[in-house]
PDB file of C-alpha atoms in Angstrom:
ATOM      1  CA  UNK A   1       0.092   0.517   0.025  1.00  0.00           C
ATOM      2  CA  UNK A   2       3.177   1.440   0.767  1.00  0.00           C
ATOM      3  CA  UNK A   3       4.523   1.457  -2.411  1.00  0.00           C
ATOM      4  CA  UNK A   4       1.116   2.611  -4.175  1.00  0.00           C
ATOM      5  CA  UNK A   5       0.703   5.963  -2.167  1.00  0.00           C
ATOM      6  CA  UNK A   6       4.433   6.907  -3.435  1.00  0.00           C
ATOM      7  CA  UNK A   7       4.014   5.557  -7.160  1.00  0.00           C
ATOM      8  CA  UNK A   8       1.102   8.699  -7.371  1.00  0.00           C
ATOM      9  CA  UNK A   9       2.931  10.396  -5.566  1.00  0.00           C
ATOM     10  CA  UNK A  10       5.318  10.945  -7.649  1.00  0.00           C
ATOM     11  CA  UNK A  11       3.488  10.463 -10.448  1.00  0.00           C
ATOM     12  CA  UNK A  12       1.017  12.943  -9.426  1.00  0.00           C
ATOM     13  CA  UNK A  13       4.711  15.440  -9.085  1.00  0.00           C
ATOM     14  CA  UNK A  14       6.147  14.708 -12.893  1.00  0.00           C
ATOM     15  CA  UNK A  15       2.481  15.128 -14.259  1.00  0.00           C
ATOM     16  CA  UNK A  16       2.196  18.857 -12.002  1.00  0.00           C
ATOM     17  CA  UNK A  17       6.550  20.106 -13.222  1.00  0.00           C
ATOM     18  CA  UNK A  18       6.270  19.137 -17.046  1.00  0.00           C
ATOM     19  CA  UNK A  19       2.721  20.215 -17.509  1.00  0.00           C
ATOM     20  CA  UNK A  20       4.253  23.606 -18.192  1.00  0.00           C
ATOM     21  CA  UNK A  21       5.895  22.290 -21.129  1.00  0.00           C
ATOM     22  CA  UNK A  22       2.963  22.540 -23.593  1.00  0.00           C
ATOM     23  CA  UNK A  23       3.058  26.467 -24.293  1.00  0.00           C
ATOM     24  CA  UNK A  24       6.682  25.938 -25.955  1.00  0.00           C
ATOM     25  CA  UNK A  25       5.426  23.200 -29.110  1.00  0.00           C
ATOM     26  CA  UNK A  26       1.348  24.971 -29.904  1.00  0.00           C
ATOM     27  CA  UNK A  27       0.782  28.654 -30.450  1.00  0.00           C
ATOM     28  CA  UNK A  28      -2.117  30.343 -28.958  1.00  0.00           C
ATOM     29  CA  UNK A  29      -5.542  30.355 -30.662  1.00  0.00           C
ATOM     30  CA  UNK A  30      -5.982  33.651 -31.208  1.00  0.00           C
ATOM     31  CA  UNK A  31      -9.808  33.868 -32.528  1.00  0.00           C
ATOM     32  CA  UNK A  32      -9.803  37.864 -31.504  1.00  0.00           C
ATOM     33  CA  UNK A  33      -8.445  40.635 -33.678  1.00  0.00           C
ATOM     34  CA  UNK A  34      -6.326  43.119 -30.363  1.00  0.00           C
ATOM     35  CA  UNK A  35      -2.963  41.483 -31.274  1.00  0.00           C
ATOM     36  CA  UNK A  36      -3.258  43.667 -35.394  1.00  0.00           C
ATOM     37  CA  UNK A  37      -4.074  46.521 -33.637  1.00  0.00           C
ATOM     38  CA  UNK A  38      -6.555  47.388 -36.100  1.00  0.00           C
ATOM     39  CA  UNK A  39      -8.330  51.287 -36.265  1.00  0.00           C
ATOM     40  CA  UNK A  40     -12.388  50.931 -35.908  1.00  0.00           C
ATOM     41  CA  UNK A  41     -12.580  51.141 -39.336  1.00  0.00           C
ATOM     42  CA  UNK A  42     -10.362  48.184 -40.660  1.00  0.00           C
ATOM     43  CA  UNK A  43     -12.878  46.031 -37.345  1.00  0.00           C
ATOM     44  CA  UNK A  44     -16.436  46.436 -38.252  1.00  0.00           C
ATOM     45  CA  UNK A  45     -14.890  46.167 -42.062  1.00  0.00           C
ATOM     46  CA  UNK A  46     -13.578  42.183 -40.937  1.00  0.00           C
ATOM     47  CA  UNK A  47     -16.677  41.738 -38.513  1.00  0.00           C
ATOM     48  CA  UNK A  48     -18.633  42.585 -41.432  1.00  0.00           C
ATOM     49  CA  UNK A  49     -17.175  39.756 -43.546  1.00  0.00           C
ATOM     50  CA  UNK A  50     -17.414  36.817 -40.474  1.00  0.00           C
ATOM     51  CA  UNK A  51     -20.607  38.139 -39.748  1.00  0.00           C
ATOM     52  CA  UNK A  52     -20.745  36.817 -43.685  1.00  0.00           C
ATOM     53  CA  UNK A  53     -18.801  34.646 -43.804  1.00  0.00           C
ATOM     54  CA  UNK A  54     -20.822  32.321 -40.803  1.00  0.00           C
ATOM     55  CA  UNK A  55     -23.619  31.606 -42.760  1.00  0.00           C
ATOM     56  CA  UNK A  56     -21.229  29.953 -45.528  1.00  0.00           C
ATOM     57  CA  UNK A  57     -19.981  28.311 -43.255  1.00  0.00           C
ATOM     58  CA  UNK A  58     -23.255  27.058 -41.563  1.00  0.00           C
ATOM     59  CA  UNK A  59     -23.746  25.949 -45.505  1.00  0.00           C
ATOM     60  CA  UNK A  60     -20.892  24.064 -45.705  1.00  0.00           C
ATOM     61  CA  UNK A  61     -20.533  22.085 -42.375  1.00  0.00           C
ATOM     62  CA  UNK A  62     -24.190  20.641 -43.515  1.00  0.00           C
ATOM     63  CA  UNK A  63     -22.154  20.160 -46.855  1.00  0.00           C
ATOM     64  CA  UNK A  64     -19.601  17.412 -45.054  1.00  0.00           C
ATOM     65  CA  UNK A  65     -21.878  16.457 -42.604  1.00  0.00           C
ATOM     66  CA  UNK A  66     -24.227  14.831 -44.926  1.00  0.00           C
ATOM     67  CA  UNK A  67     -20.865  13.603 -47.450  1.00  0.00           C
ATOM     68  CA  UNK A  68     -19.511  12.754 -44.052  1.00  0.00           C
ATOM     69  CA  UNK A  69     -23.068   9.757 -43.535  1.00  0.00           C
ATOM     70  CA  UNK A  70     -22.585   8.730 -47.526  1.00  0.00           C
ATOM     71  CA  UNK A  71     -18.430   8.425 -46.029  1.00  0.00           C
ATOM     72  CA  UNK A  72     -19.608   5.743 -43.712  1.00  0.00           C
ATOM     73  CA  UNK A  73     -22.784   5.038 -45.708  1.00  0.00           C
ATOM     74  CA  UNK A  74     -19.234   3.464 -48.640  1.00  0.00           C
ATOM     75  CA  UNK A  75     -17.807   2.085 -45.138  1.00  0.00           C
ATOM     76  CA  UNK A  76     -20.655  -0.099 -44.535  1.00  0.00           C
ATOM     77  CA  UNK A  77     -21.299  -1.654 -48.049  1.00  0.00           C
ATOM     78  CA  UNK A  78     -19.971  -5.074 -49.358  1.00  0.00           C
ATOM     79  CA  UNK A  79     -17.820  -3.359 -50.830  1.00  0.00           C
ATOM     80  CA  UNK A  80     -16.115  -0.445 -51.191  1.00  0.00           C
ATOM     81  CA  UNK A  81     -16.181   2.226 -54.418  1.00  0.00           C
ATOM     82  CA  UNK A  82     -12.908   4.133 -53.747  1.00  0.00           C
ATOM     83  CA  UNK A  83     -13.262   6.578 -56.102  1.00  0.00           C
ATOM     84  CA  UNK A  84     -16.640   7.516 -54.481  1.00  0.00           C
ATOM     85  CA  UNK A  85     -14.817   7.589 -51.379  1.00  0.00           C
ATOM     86  CA  UNK A  86     -11.783  10.147 -53.145  1.00  0.00           C
ATOM     87  CA  UNK A  87     -13.930  11.978 -54.292  1.00  0.00           C
ATOM     88  CA  UNK A  88     -15.945  13.202 -51.905  1.00  0.00           C
ATOM     89  CA  UNK A  89     -13.427  13.613 -49.396  1.00  0.00           C
ATOM     90  CA  UNK A  90     -12.182  15.734 -52.959  1.00  0.00           C
ATOM     91  CA  UNK A  91     -15.036  17.846 -52.947  1.00  0.00           C
ATOM     92  CA  UNK A  92     -15.608  18.720 -48.982  1.00  0.00           C
ATOM     93  CA  UNK A  93     -11.206  19.687 -49.413  1.00  0.00           C
ATOM     94  CA  UNK A  94     -11.715  21.698 -52.452  1.00  0.00           C
ATOM     95  CA  UNK A  95     -15.054  23.393 -50.749  1.00  0.00           C
ATOM     96  CA  UNK A  96     -13.689  23.947 -48.044  1.00  0.00           C
ATOM     97  CA  UNK A  97     -10.546  25.449 -49.346  1.00  0.00           C
ATOM     98  CA  UNK A  98     -12.026  27.692 -51.450  1.00  0.00           C
ATOM     99  CA  UNK A  99     -14.221  28.997 -48.956  1.00  0.00           C
ATOM    100  CA  UNK A 100     -11.729  30.266 -46.661  1.00  0.00           C
ATOM    101  CA  UNK A 101      -9.274  31.725 -50.073  1.00  0.00           C
ATOM    102  CA  UNK A 102     -12.715  33.327 -50.410  1.00  0.00           C
ATOM    103  CA  UNK A 103     -12.626  34.968 -46.253  1.00  0.00           C
ATOM    104  CA  UNK A 104      -8.951  35.380 -46.421  1.00  0.00           C
ATOM    105  CA  UNK A 105      -8.561  37.545 -49.701  1.00  0.00           C
ATOM    106  CA  UNK A 106     -10.991  39.780 -48.262  1.00  0.00           C
ATOM    107  CA  UNK A 107      -9.644  39.823 -45.141  1.00  0.00           C
ATOM    108  CA  UNK A 108      -6.301  40.514 -47.157  1.00  0.00           C
ATOM    109  CA  UNK A 109      -7.345  42.699 -48.800  1.00  0.00           C
ATOM    110  CA  UNK A 110      -8.599  45.582 -45.159  1.00  0.00           C
ATOM    111  CA  UNK A 111      -5.273  44.954 -42.927  1.00  0.00           C
ATOM    112  CA  UNK A 112      -2.070  47.238 -44.089  1.00  0.00           C
ATOM    113  CA  UNK A 113       1.437  45.367 -44.873  1.00  0.00           C
ATOM    114  CA  UNK A 114       2.264  45.181 -40.985  1.00  0.00           C
ATOM    115  CA  UNK A 115      -0.568  43.645 -40.517  1.00  0.00           C
ATOM    116  CA  UNK A 116      -0.594  40.806 -42.751  1.00  0.00           C
ATOM    117  CA  UNK A 117       2.270  39.953 -41.144  1.00  0.00           C
ATOM    118  CA  UNK A 118       1.213  39.651 -37.943  1.00  0.00           C
ATOM    119  CA  UNK A 119      -2.123  37.539 -39.329  1.00  0.00           C
ATOM    120  CA  UNK A 120       0.231  35.416 -41.212  1.00  0.00           C
ATOM    121  CA  UNK A 121       1.812  33.977 -37.907  1.00  0.00           C
ATOM    122  CA  UNK A 122      -1.373  32.833 -36.933  1.00  0.00           C
ATOM    123  CA  UNK A 123      -3.265  31.398 -40.348  1.00  0.00           C
ATOM    124  CA  UNK A 124      -2.920  28.385 -39.266  1.00  0.00           C
ATOM    125  CA  UNK A 125      -5.742  29.368 -36.971  1.00  0.00           C
ATOM    126  CA  UNK A 126      -7.928  30.040 -39.602  1.00  0.00           C
ATOM    127  CA  UNK A 127      -8.330  26.545 -41.742  1.00  0.00           C
ATOM    128  CA  UNK A 128     -11.116  25.860 -42.137  1.00  0.00           C
ATOM    129  CA  UNK A 129     -11.401  22.085 -41.162  1.00  0.00           C
TER     130      UNK A 129
END
């Protein structure tokens, strides 16, 4: 019983001491745009863009969900149709990429050179999944 207690204490201590290491591996997710130091006009334009795209994202995610249901059906079939599976996955990724490019193009037009450099550092956070 003493060995178990010692083991639990040591493992807890190890986890506690190493809990801080992850901040070095991953960039912080900036969903707000404070780091860009936008002026009020820029902020309003970007807010409008994001609101407009919210509707398109909703449509895209509904489409993606339906396509994923089709993928599940393909997996459940007796014979696997790899061409159909590949087509569905490709369509999802292409639609996501097109939507992402449209949004980023509009945001890019609003930002100045310094803001674009800052935004580029967190570009991964704006990818559609």
